[in-house]
Coordinates of C-alpha atoms in Angstrom, one line a residue:
Chain A
M278 CA 82.6 157.6 115.8
T279 CA 81.6 160.6 118.2
I280 CA 84.0 162.8 118.7
P281 CA 84.4 163.8 122.4
Q282 CA 83.9 166.6 123.8
A283 CA 86.7 168.5 125.3
Q284 CA 87.5 167.9 129.0
R285 CA 86.9 170.7 131.9
G286 CA 86.7 173.7 129.1
R287 CA 90.6 173.6 127.8
P288 CA 89.9 172.3 124.4
G289 CA 92.3 170.3 122.2
P290 CA 93.7 166.8 121.2
A291 CA 96.3 167.3 123.6
D292 CA 93.7 166.9 126.9
L293 CA 92.8 163.7 125.1
P294 CA 93.5 160.8 126.5
D295 CA 95.3 157.8 124.8
E296 CA 92.7 155.4 123.9
R297 CA 95.1 153.0 123.8
L298 CA 96.6 153.2 127.2
T299 CA 95.0 151.6 130.3
I300 CA 97.1 154.2 132.4
E301 CA 98.0 157.4 131.4
T302 CA 99.7 160.5 133.1
R303 CA 101.3 163.6 131.4
R304 CA 103.5 165.7 133.4
L305 CA 102.1 164.5 136.6
T306 CA 103.2 166.9 139.3
K307 CA 103.2 166.4 143.0
L308 CA 104.7 169.0 144.9
Y309 CA 104.2 168.6 148.8
P310 CA 102.8 171.8 150.9
G311 CA 106.9 171.1 152.7
G312 CA 108.6 172.2 149.4
T313 CA 109.0 168.4 148.6
L314 CA 108.8 167.9 144.5
A315 CA 107.8 164.3 144.9
V316 CA 106.9 163.8 141.7
D317 CA 108.4 165.6 138.8
A318 CA 106.3 166.4 135.6
L319 CA 105.7 162.3 134.7
D320 CA 104.5 160.9 131.8
L321 CA 103.7 157.4 131.8
G322 CA 101.9 155.2 129.7
V323 CA 100.7 151.6 130.5
E324 CA 98.9 149.3 128.4
K325 CA 96.0 147.3 128.6
G326 CA 97.3 143.6 129.9
E327 CA 100.8 145.0 130.9
F328 CA 102.3 144.5 133.7
F329 CA 104.3 147.9 134.9
G330 CA 106.7 148.5 137.3
L331 CA 107.6 151.4 139.3
L332 CA 111.6 151.0 140.3
G333 CA 113.5 153.4 142.8
P334 CA 114.4 153.8 145.8
N335 CA 112.6 155.1 148.8
G336 CA 111.6 158.5 148.0
A337 CA 111.8 158.3 144.4
G338 CA 108.0 159.3 144.4
K339 CA 106.6 156.0 143.8
T340 CA 104.3 156.1 146.0
T341 CA 103.5 159.2 145.5
T342 CA 102.4 158.2 142.5
I343 CA 100.3 155.7 143.3
G344 CA 98.5 157.9 145.4
M345 CA 97.5 160.1 142.9
L346 CA 96.3 157.8 140.3
T347 CA 94.3 155.9 143.1
T348 CA 93.1 159.6 144.5
R349 CA 94.3 159.4 147.5
V350 CA 96.7 162.7 146.5
V351 CA 95.8 165.7 145.3
P352 CA 98.1 166.4 142.3
T353 CA 99.9 169.9 142.3
G354 CA 100.1 169.8 138.2
G355 CA 99.3 167.5 135.1
E356 CA 96.9 165.2 134.1
M357 CA 96.1 161.6 134.2
W358 CA 93.2 159.2 133.2
I359 CA 92.5 155.1 133.8
A360 CA 90.9 153.7 131.1
G361 CA 90.1 157.1 129.7
I362 CA 88.7 158.4 132.6
N363 CA 90.5 161.5 134.1
V364 CA 91.2 161.1 137.7
R365 CA 91.2 164.3 138.8
A366 CA 87.5 165.3 137.2
H367 CA 85.9 161.5 137.9
Q368 CA 87.0 160.4 140.9
Q369 CA 84.7 158.1 142.0
D370 CA 84.6 156.5 138.3
V371 CA 87.9 155.9 138.8
K372 CA 88.0 154.5 142.0
R373 CA 85.2 152.0 140.8
I374 CA 87.6 150.5 138.3
I375 CA 90.5 150.1 140.6
G376 CA 91.8 147.8 143.0
V377 CA 94.6 149.4 145.7
V378 CA 97.2 147.5 147.5
T379 CA 98.9 150.4 150.0
Q380 CA 102.1 149.9 151.5
F381 CA 100.3 149.4 154.5
N382 CA 98.1 146.1 156.3
T383 CA 94.3 147.7 155.8
L384 CA 92.5 144.9 156.3
D385 CA 89.2 145.3 158.8
R386 CA 90.3 143.7 161.6
R387 CA 87.1 143.0 163.0
L388 CA 86.0 140.8 160.4
T389 CA 87.1 137.4 159.3
A390 CA 89.1 136.9 155.9
W391 CA 86.1 136.0 154.0
E392 CA 84.1 139.2 155.6
N393 CA 86.8 141.0 154.5
L394 CA 86.3 140.0 150.6
Y395 CA 82.6 140.0 150.9
H396 CA 81.9 143.6 152.3
H397 CA 84.5 145.0 150.1
G398 CA 82.2 143.1 147.4
R399 CA 79.3 145.1 148.6
Y400 CA 81.0 148.4 148.7
F401 CA 81.8 148.2 145.4
G402 CA 78.2 147.5 144.3
L403 CA 78.2 144.0 143.7
S404 CA 74.6 142.1 144.7
R405 CA 74.8 139.6 147.8
A406 CA 75.2 136.8 145.8
E407 CA 77.9 137.8 143.6
A408 CA 79.9 139.2 146.6
R409 CA 79.6 135.9 148.2
K410 CA 80.4 134.0 145.4
E411 CA 83.5 136.7 144.8
A412 CA 84.4 136.5 148.0
T413 CA 84.9 132.6 147.8
R414 CA 86.5 132.9 144.1
V415 CA 89.0 135.1 145.5
L416 CA 89.8 133.3 148.5
E417 CA 90.8 130.3 146.3
L418 CA 93.1 132.7 144.2
V419 CA 94.7 134.3 146.9
R420 CA 95.2 130.1 148.2
L421 CA 94.0 130.9 151.6
E422 CA 90.4 128.7 150.9
E423 CA 91.0 127.0 154.3
R424 CA 91.4 130.2 156.4
G425 CA 88.4 132.2 155.6
K426 CA 87.0 132.2 159.0
S427 CA 90.0 133.0 160.8
L428 CA 90.3 136.5 162.2
V429 CA 92.7 139.1 160.1
D430 CA 95.3 138.7 163.2
A431 CA 94.9 135.0 163.4
L432 CA 96.8 134.5 159.8
S433 CA 100.1 134.8 159.5
G434 CA 101.8 138.1 157.7
G435 CA 102.2 136.3 154.3
M436 CA 98.7 135.0 154.2
Q437 CA 97.2 138.9 155.4
Q438 CA 99.4 140.2 152.5
R439 CA 98.0 137.8 149.8
L440 CA 94.0 138.7 151.5
L441 CA 94.9 142.0 151.1
I442 CA 95.5 142.0 147.5
G443 CA 92.6 139.0 147.0
R444 CA 90.3 142.0 148.6
A445 CA 91.9 144.2 145.6
L446 CA 90.4 141.9 142.9
V447 CA 86.9 141.2 144.5
H448 CA 85.4 143.9 142.5
R449 CA 87.1 142.7 139.2
P450 CA 89.1 145.9 138.9
E451 CA 90.8 147.1 135.4
V452 CA 94.0 148.0 136.7
L453 CA 95.6 146.2 139.5
F454 CA 97.7 149.1 141.9
L455 CA 100.3 147.4 143.9
D456 CA 102.5 149.5 146.2
E457 CA 105.8 147.8 147.6
P458 CA 103.5 144.5 148.2
T459 CA 106.3 142.3 149.5
T460 CA 108.3 144.7 151.5
G461 CA 108.5 142.7 155.3
I462 CA 107.4 139.6 153.5
D463 CA 109.4 136.5 154.0
P464 CA 111.2 134.8 151.2
Q465 CA 108.8 131.7 150.7
G466 CA 105.4 134.1 151.5
R467 CA 107.2 136.3 148.6
L468 CA 107.4 133.5 146.2
A469 CA 103.8 132.5 146.7
L470 CA 102.8 136.2 146.2
W471 CA 105.0 136.5 143.0
D472 CA 103.4 133.0 141.8
I473 CA 99.6 134.5 142.4
L474 CA 100.7 137.8 140.4
L475 CA 102.3 135.8 137.5
Q476 CA 98.8 134.2 137.5
L477 CA 96.9 137.3 137.6
H478 CA 98.8 138.7 134.5
A479 CA 98.8 135.3 132.3
Q480 CA 94.9 136.3 132.9
G481 CA 94.9 139.8 131.6
Q482 CA 95.1 141.5 134.3
T483 CA 97.0 145.1 134.2
I484 CA 99.0 145.6 136.9
L485 CA 101.3 148.4 137.7
L486 CA 103.4 147.7 140.7
T487 CA 106.4 149.7 143.0
T488 CA 109.5 148.1 144.2
H489 CA 112.7 148.5 145.5
Y490 CA 113.5 145.2 144.6
M491 CA 115.4 144.6 141.3
E492 CA 114.7 141.0 142.1
E493 CA 110.9 141.3 141.7
A494 CA 111.0 143.9 138.9
E495 CA 112.6 141.8 136.5
R496 CA 110.9 138.2 137.8
L497 CA 107.0 139.9 137.0
C498 CA 107.2 142.8 135.4
Q499 CA 107.1 143.6 131.4
R500 CA 108.3 146.8 131.3
V501 CA 110.2 149.0 134.1
A502 CA 110.4 152.5 134.6
I503 CA 113.4 153.5 137.2
M504 CA 112.7 156.5 139.1
D505 CA 114.9 158.8 141.2
N506 CA 113.7 162.0 142.8
G507 CA 110.3 162.3 141.0
K508 CA 111.6 161.6 137.5
I509 CA 112.0 158.5 135.1
L510 CA 115.4 158.0 134.5
A511 CA 114.9 155.5 132.2
M512 CA 111.9 152.9 130.9
G513 CA 111.7 149.4 129.0
S514 CA 111.4 146.0 129.3
P515 CA 114.3 144.4 131.9
D516 CA 115.8 142.9 129.1
E517 CA 116.1 146.4 127.0
L518 CA 117.5 148.0 130.4
K519 CA 119.5 145.5 130.8
R520 CA 120.9 145.9 127.5
S521 CA 121.4 149.7 127.4
V522 CA 124.5 149.3 129.7
G523 CA 126.1 148.0 126.8
A524 CA 128.4 145.2 128.4
E525 CA 127.6 141.5 128.9
T526 CA 129.7 141.3 131.1
I527 CA 130.6 143.3 134.8
I528 CA 133.6 143.0 136.6
T529 CA 133.8 145.0 139.9
L530 CA 137.1 145.4 141.0
R531 CA 138.1 147.2 144.7
A532 CA 141.5 147.9 144.5
E533 CA 143.3 150.5 146.8
P534 CA 144.6 153.1 145.4
V535 CA 142.6 154.1 142.3
T536 CA 144.6 156.1 139.8
P537 CA 144.0 157.4 136.7
A538 CA 146.8 155.1 135.6
L539 CA 144.9 151.7 137.1
V540 CA 141.8 153.2 134.8
A541 CA 143.5 153.8 132.1
A542 CA 145.4 150.3 132.3
L543 CA 142.2 148.0 132.8
E544 CA 140.8 150.1 129.6
N545 CA 143.3 148.7 127.9
V546 CA 142.8 145.4 128.4
S547 CA 140.8 143.6 125.0
G548 CA 137.6 143.4 125.4
V549 CA 136.7 146.3 128.1
R550 CA 134.6 148.7 126.7
S551 CA 134.4 151.3 129.7
V552 CA 135.7 151.6 133.1
E553 CA 133.7 153.9 136.0
E554 CA 133.9 154.3 139.2
G555 CA 130.4 152.7 141.1
P556 CA 129.7 152.7 144.9
R557 CA 131.3 149.1 145.2
G558 CA 134.6 149.9 143.4
L559 CA 135.7 150.5 139.8
Q560 CA 133.1 148.6 137.8
V561 CA 134.8 147.5 134.5
L562 CA 132.3 146.8 131.5
A563 CA 133.1 144.1 129.1
G564 CA 131.7 141.9 126.7
A565 CA 131.7 138.2 126.9
S566 CA 133.6 137.4 129.6
R567 CA 136.3 134.4 128.6
G568 CA 139.9 135.0 130.1
L569 CA 138.4 138.4 130.8
V570 CA 139.3 138.0 134.9
P571 CA 142.9 137.0 134.6
Q572 CA 143.8 139.3 131.7
V573 CA 141.8 142.6 134.1
A574 CA 143.3 141.4 137.6
E575 CA 147.0 140.8 136.0
A576 CA 146.3 144.6 134.6
A577 CA 145.6 145.8 138.1
L578 CA 148.2 144.3 139.6
A579 CA 150.7 145.6 137.3
Q580 CA 149.5 148.7 138.4
D581 CA 151.5 148.1 142.0
V582 CA 148.2 148.7 143.8
Q583 CA 146.3 146.4 146.3
L584 CA 143.5 144.3 144.6
I585 CA 141.1 143.3 147.7
D586 CA 138.5 141.9 146.1
I587 CA 137.1 140.7 142.0
A588 CA 133.5 140.1 141.5
V589 CA 131.5 139.1 138.0
S590 CA 128.5 139.5 137.7
T591 CA 126.3 140.1 134.5
P592 CA 123.8 143.5 133.6
T593 CA 121.6 143.5 136.6
L594 CA 119.1 146.6 136.7
E595 CA 120.5 147.4 140.1
T596 CA 123.5 147.9 137.5
V597 CA 121.0 150.3 135.5
F598 CA 120.5 152.0 138.2
M599 CA 123.5 152.9 139.9
R600 CA 124.6 153.5 136.1
L601 CA 122.1 156.3 136.2
T602 CA 122.3 157.7 139.6
G603 CA 126.0 157.0 141.0
R604 CA 124.0 155.4 143.8
E605 CA 122.6 152.1 144.5
L606 CA 118.9 151.2 144.9
R607 CA 118.7 150.1 148.5
E608 CA 120.6 152.3 150.7
Chain B
M276 CA 77.9 161.9 142.4
T277 CA 80.1 162.6 139.4
T278 CA 76.9 162.9 136.6
E279 CA 78.8 164.9 133.8
A280 CA 81.5 161.8 133.8
A281 CA 79.1 160.5 131.6
A282 CA 79.7 162.8 129.0
S283 CA 83.7 162.7 129.8
P284 CA 85.6 161.8 126.5
G285 CA 87.1 158.1 126.4
L286 CA 84.6 157.1 129.3
R287 CA 84.3 153.0 129.2
A288 CA 83.1 152.4 132.7
R289 CA 79.5 152.8 134.0
P290 CA 78.7 155.8 134.6
T291 CA 78.0 157.0 138.0
L292 CA 74.2 157.6 138.9
P293 CA 73.4 160.9 140.6
M294 CA 72.9 158.8 143.8
G295 CA 75.7 156.4 143.3
F296 CA 77.1 157.2 146.4
L297 CA 73.9 155.5 148.5
Q298 CA 74.9 151.9 147.9
P299 CA 78.8 151.7 148.9
F300 CA 77.2 153.7 152.0
M301 CA 74.8 151.3 152.8
A302 CA 77.3 148.4 152.1
M303 CA 79.1 150.1 154.8
M304 CA 76.3 149.9 157.0
E305 CA 75.5 146.2 156.3
R306 CA 79.4 146.1 157.3
D307 CA 79.2 148.0 160.4
F308 CA 75.9 146.1 161.7
R309 CA 77.7 142.9 161.3
V310 CA 80.2 144.1 163.7
L311 CA 77.9 145.5 166.1
K312 CA 76.0 142.2 166.2
R313 CA 78.9 140.6 166.6
D314 CA 79.8 142.6 169.5
M315 CA 76.1 143.4 171.2
V316 CA 77.1 142.1 174.4
P317 CA 80.0 144.3 175.4
F318 CA 78.5 146.8 173.4
M319 CA 75.8 147.1 175.8
V320 CA 78.2 146.5 179.1
R321 CA 79.8 149.0 177.9
T322 CA 76.9 151.4 177.7
A323 CA 75.1 150.4 180.4
M324 CA 77.7 150.0 183.3
Q325 CA 78.2 153.8 183.9
P326 CA 74.8 154.7 184.0
F327 CA 73.4 151.7 185.9
L328 CA 76.1 152.3 188.8
F329 CA 75.5 156.2 189.3
V330 CA 71.7 155.3 189.3
F331 CA 72.2 152.5 192.0
V332 CA 74.4 154.3 194.4
F333 CA 72.8 157.5 193.9
T334 CA 68.9 156.3 194.0
Y335 CA 69.3 153.0 195.4
V336 CA 71.8 152.6 198.2
Q337 CA 72.1 156.4 199.0
P338 CA 68.4 156.5 200.0
K339 CA 68.4 153.0 201.6
I340 CA 71.4 154.0 203.7
G341 CA 69.4 157.0 205.0
A342 CA 71.7 159.4 202.8
G343 CA 71.4 161.4 199.6
A344 CA 69.0 163.7 198.1
P345 CA 65.3 163.6 197.6
G346 CA 64.6 164.2 194.3
F347 CA 67.8 163.7 193.0
Q348 CA 66.4 160.7 191.0
D349 CA 64.4 162.7 189.1
V350 CA 67.6 165.0 188.1
L351 CA 69.6 161.9 187.0
V352 CA 66.9 160.8 184.6
P353 CA 67.6 163.2 181.7
G354 CA 71.2 164.0 182.8
L355 CA 72.2 160.4 182.6
I356 CA 70.3 159.8 179.1
A357 CA 72.2 162.6 178.0
S358 CA 75.8 162.1 179.3
S359 CA 75.6 158.5 177.8
V360 CA 74.4 159.2 174.3
I361 CA 77.5 161.8 174.2
F362 CA 79.7 159.5 176.1
Q363 CA 78.7 156.9 173.8
G364 CA 79.5 158.8 170.3
I365 CA 83.2 159.1 172.4
Q366 CA 83.6 155.7 173.3
A367 CA 82.3 154.0 170.0
V368 CA 83.2 156.6 167.2
A369 CA 86.3 158.9 168.6
I370 CA 88.2 155.7 170.0
P371 CA 88.0 153.0 167.3
L372 CA 88.4 155.8 164.7
V373 CA 91.4 157.0 166.2
M374 CA 93.0 153.4 166.0
E375 CA 91.7 153.2 162.0
F376 CA 93.7 156.1 161.2
S377 CA 96.7 155.5 162.8
Q378 CA 97.6 151.9 164.3
T379 CA 95.3 150.1 161.9
R380 CA 95.0 152.2 159.1
E381 CA 91.5 150.9 157.8
I382 CA 90.4 154.1 156.7
E383 CA 93.1 154.3 153.8
D384 CA 91.1 151.4 152.1
R385 CA 87.5 152.6 153.5
V386 CA 88.3 155.7 151.3
M387 CA 89.1 153.3 148.3
A388 CA 85.2 152.7 148.1
P389 CA 83.4 154.5 145.4
L390 CA 82.2 157.1 147.5
P391 CA 83.2 160.4 148.3
V392 CA 85.4 161.2 151.0
W393 CA 83.0 163.5 152.8
G394 CA 80.1 159.8 152.7
V395 CA 82.7 158.0 154.5
A396 CA 82.9 160.6 157.1
L397 CA 79.5 160.8 156.7
Q398 CA 78.6 156.9 157.0
K399 CA 80.4 157.2 160.0
M400 CA 78.4 159.6 161.6
T401 CA 75.0 158.2 161.0
F402 CA 75.9 154.6 162.1
A403 CA 76.8 156.3 165.4
F404 CA 73.9 158.3 165.7
L405 CA 71.8 155.2 165.2
Q406 CA 74.2 153.2 167.7
S407 CA 73.3 156.4 170.2
M408 CA 69.5 155.8 169.5
I409 CA 69.9 152.3 171.1
V410 CA 72.0 153.8 173.7
V411 CA 68.7 155.7 174.6
A412 CA 66.7 152.7 174.4
V413 CA 69.2 150.9 176.7
V414 CA 69.6 153.9 179.1
F415 CA 66.2 155.2 179.9
P416 CA 64.7 152.2 181.4
L417 CA 67.6 151.7 183.4
V418 CA 67.1 155.2 185.5
Y419 CA 63.4 155.0 185.6
I420 CA 63.3 151.2 187.4
V421 CA 67.2 151.3 189.4
P422 CA 65.3 153.8 191.9
V423 CA 64.0 152.7 195.1
N424 CA 61.7 156.2 194.2
T425 CA 60.4 155.7 190.9
P426 CA 61.4 159.3 188.6
K427 CA 58.5 161.1 188.6
L428 CA 58.5 162.2 184.7
H429 CA 56.1 165.0 183.1
I430 CA 56.8 164.1 179.4
S431 CA 56.3 166.4 176.5
I432 CA 56.6 164.6 173.4
L433 CA 57.7 166.9 170.9
A434 CA 60.2 167.9 173.0
L435 CA 61.6 164.4 173.8
I436 CA 61.5 163.4 170.1
T437 CA 63.5 166.0 168.9
V438 CA 66.0 166.5 171.5
I439 CA 67.0 162.8 171.6
P440 CA 67.6 162.3 167.6
L441 CA 69.1 166.0 168.1
G442 CA 71.9 164.2 171.0
A443 CA 72.4 161.2 169.5
F444 CA 73.4 163.4 165.7
L445 CA 75.8 165.7 168.3
S446 CA 77.1 162.7 169.9
A447 CA 77.9 161.7 166.4
A448 CA 79.8 164.6 165.3
M449 CA 81.2 165.1 168.5
G450 CA 83.0 161.5 168.0
L451 CA 84.0 162.3 164.7
L452 CA 85.6 165.9 165.4
I453 CA 87.3 163.8 168.1
G454 CA 87.9 160.9 166.8
T455 CA 90.4 162.9 163.1
A456 CA 91.4 165.5 165.5
V457 CA 93.4 163.1 168.2
N458 CA 96.1 160.8 167.9
P459 CA 96.4 157.8 169.5
R460 CA 99.5 158.8 172.2
Q461 CA 96.6 162.0 173.2
I462 CA 93.5 159.7 173.7
T463 CA 93.9 159.6 177.6
L464 CA 94.6 163.2 178.1
V465 CA 91.8 164.0 175.9
F466 CA 89.9 162.0 178.4
A467 CA 91.1 163.5 181.9
L468 CA 90.8 167.2 179.8
I469 CA 87.7 167.2 177.7
V470 CA 85.4 163.9 177.9
M471 CA 85.7 164.5 182.1
P472 CA 85.0 167.9 182.2
L473 CA 82.3 167.3 179.9
T474 CA 80.2 164.9 181.5
F475 CA 80.4 166.4 184.8
L476 CA 79.8 169.8 183.7
G477 CA 77.1 169.3 181.6
A478 CA 74.3 169.6 183.9
V479 CA 73.9 166.3 184.7
Y480 CA 73.7 166.5 188.0
Y481 CA 72.1 168.7 188.9
P482 CA 69.9 171.9 186.6
W483 CA 71.7 174.4 184.8
S484 CA 69.2 176.7 186.2
Q485 CA 70.7 176.1 189.4
L486 CA 73.9 177.5 189.0
E487 CA 72.9 180.8 189.4
A488 CA 74.8 180.4 192.4
I489 CA 77.4 180.1 191.0
R490 CA 77.0 182.6 188.1
W491 CA 80.8 182.0 186.7
L492 CA 80.6 178.3 185.8
Q493 CA 77.0 178.9 184.9
V494 CA 78.2 180.4 182.0
L495 CA 81.4 178.8 181.5
T496 CA 79.2 175.8 181.0
L497 CA 77.4 177.2 177.9
L498 CA 80.3 176.2 176.3
N499 CA 79.6 172.8 176.8
P500 CA 77.5 171.2 174.4
L501 CA 75.8 168.2 176.9
V502 CA 74.5 170.5 178.6
Y503 CA 71.9 171.8 176.0
M504 CA 71.1 168.1 175.3
S505 CA 70.6 167.5 179.0
E506 CA 68.7 170.6 179.4
G507 CA 66.4 169.5 176.7
L508 CA 66.0 166.4 177.9
R509 CA 65.0 167.9 181.2
G510 CA 62.6 170.2 179.9
A511 CA 61.1 166.9 177.9
L512 CA 60.7 164.9 180.7
T513 CA 61.1 166.8 184.5
P514 CA 60.2 170.5 183.4
E515 CA 59.4 171.0 187.3
Y516 CA 63.1 171.4 188.0
G517 CA 63.2 173.8 185.9
H518 CA 64.9 174.2 182.7
M519 CA 67.0 176.1 180.2
S520 CA 64.3 178.3 177.6
Y521 CA 63.9 176.1 174.3
W522 CA 65.6 178.4 172.3
A523 CA 68.5 178.3 174.0
V524 CA 68.2 174.5 174.0
Y525 CA 67.7 174.0 170.2
G526 CA 69.8 177.2 169.3
G527 CA 72.8 175.4 170.7
L528 CA 72.1 172.1 170.2
I529 CA 72.0 172.6 166.4
F530 CA 74.7 175.6 166.3
C531 CA 76.9 172.6 167.9
C532 CA 75.5 169.6 165.7
A533 CA 76.7 171.8 162.7
A534 CA 79.9 173.0 164.2
C535 CA 80.7 169.4 165.3
T536 CA 80.0 168.1 161.4
W537 CA 81.4 170.6 159.4
G538 CA 84.6 170.3 161.8
G539 CA 84.4 166.8 161.8
I540 CA 84.8 166.4 157.6
R541 CA 86.6 168.5 157.2
M542 CA 89.5 167.1 159.4
F543 CA 88.6 163.8 158.1
S544 CA 89.3 165.0 154.8
K545 CA 92.5 166.4 155.4
R546 CA 93.4 163.6 157.4
V547 CA 92.9 160.9 154.3
L548 CA 94.1 163.2 151.3
S549 CA 97.5 164.7 150.8

């Protein structure tokens, strides 16, 4: 094995990418001219074949992160590699091996669905015959084989979204970037899209997805990084993240007034691990839920407060986000 | 064109060839030709209508009803070719580009192709250049055939085959600059404030030298890139009506081409990258 040359005159192993990772960022930073720190020293590692999600509210820095990884946003600090290629130094090489679905519909309106795929393949160096073959293959993959001859505007929103994803796959990229792929898609269209994405992942496609829908991250991603204000707050599989809450049951209690005595009384109920104030009311984190709700309700009523609502749930990524930031994911 | 990519650590993908940008460049040309072929009829109509109506009214209708100036058909040949070419750059490059940047956002996809951002801009210009050459081929016969009195041309081949491509280039570069500098809400304003004065005061309907009578206007219109093309073509086709010196023609054309290309590519990159 040859010893790799150092990057851009800054020698040392710290500047070399981790061979095992398909996407890697080190202290990646974007400070916009206006003074907004959109991404703050981000360290990220995505393995080959992984379905990775960046979950966070609007303005968390997800789109800027994807923008930098896909060469459209110029970072102000840090380094990043895709399949071992330094993104800043070798943009054209990186573009060749990534597929990008941006938040906006960027389909070529003057071409048909099939032509969109064909010409995309040609941009990426496929021969005419290859491009024709791939266009037809992808059209089937995104279940639009019947609509190949339709102009883009004649397709429904969900179909256009599938075509967008298909187009990003024509040149068989090593990594597929999806920026909020199901925003503005009807529920049925979303399910169809999820199916396609899971199928792609099953075939070994490395995918980085951003979303502010926690169901989407939970359903699709093997690992999720929860992002807010340009930083990663927590990272792990959806199960790991949910376990980090430290409770199997969450009882959300809306009561008035919320007094320290009420909180103390709730904490004393056996099985309750902690009580926190959240945006939706008091959150009672507890172990197994059997028989717990009546006890919690009783304890609350004994404090002479007005009980407005009580809801039982299991931890979700939303809970994780709320506990980390004190806010809800969708605000 | 990152040849050093091959030597960089951990590179697993195909290294980019030194001329690697040619392939996506040509692929984008292929796409543009497909669209042009589909839109050929509207393209022709759009291109031909204005110059046709102009020569029809002023060099066919007017002489027939006993109005109009003698020799006007000769003046119009270079003028209308030049203004059609420049107008084409704005119509076929600038307006679609404004849309691709804002409403359709197609440009965001085009720049994801393995081509440097300036390469994408250059491709847009190259195709616009070819379209402008087609415009010449359409308008030239038109302004020659329609007039009642056939224009008397004294063709200087050398000037013709240099001024036409330079003018086509200028049209493409101006299209790129306007298309990247303007947002959709300003389009109609741009037409009123830039396009109309450019074409009306571009030495299209009179030789520039005759503007001596209105000295301030003669000097002011030197700012208009179209003047150099009109005058260059006037020298190449109807020199007896007097034309600007070739030094000024070529100097002006080359300067405007360089300035618009530089500005256009710069604006383009600025709009695409953040």
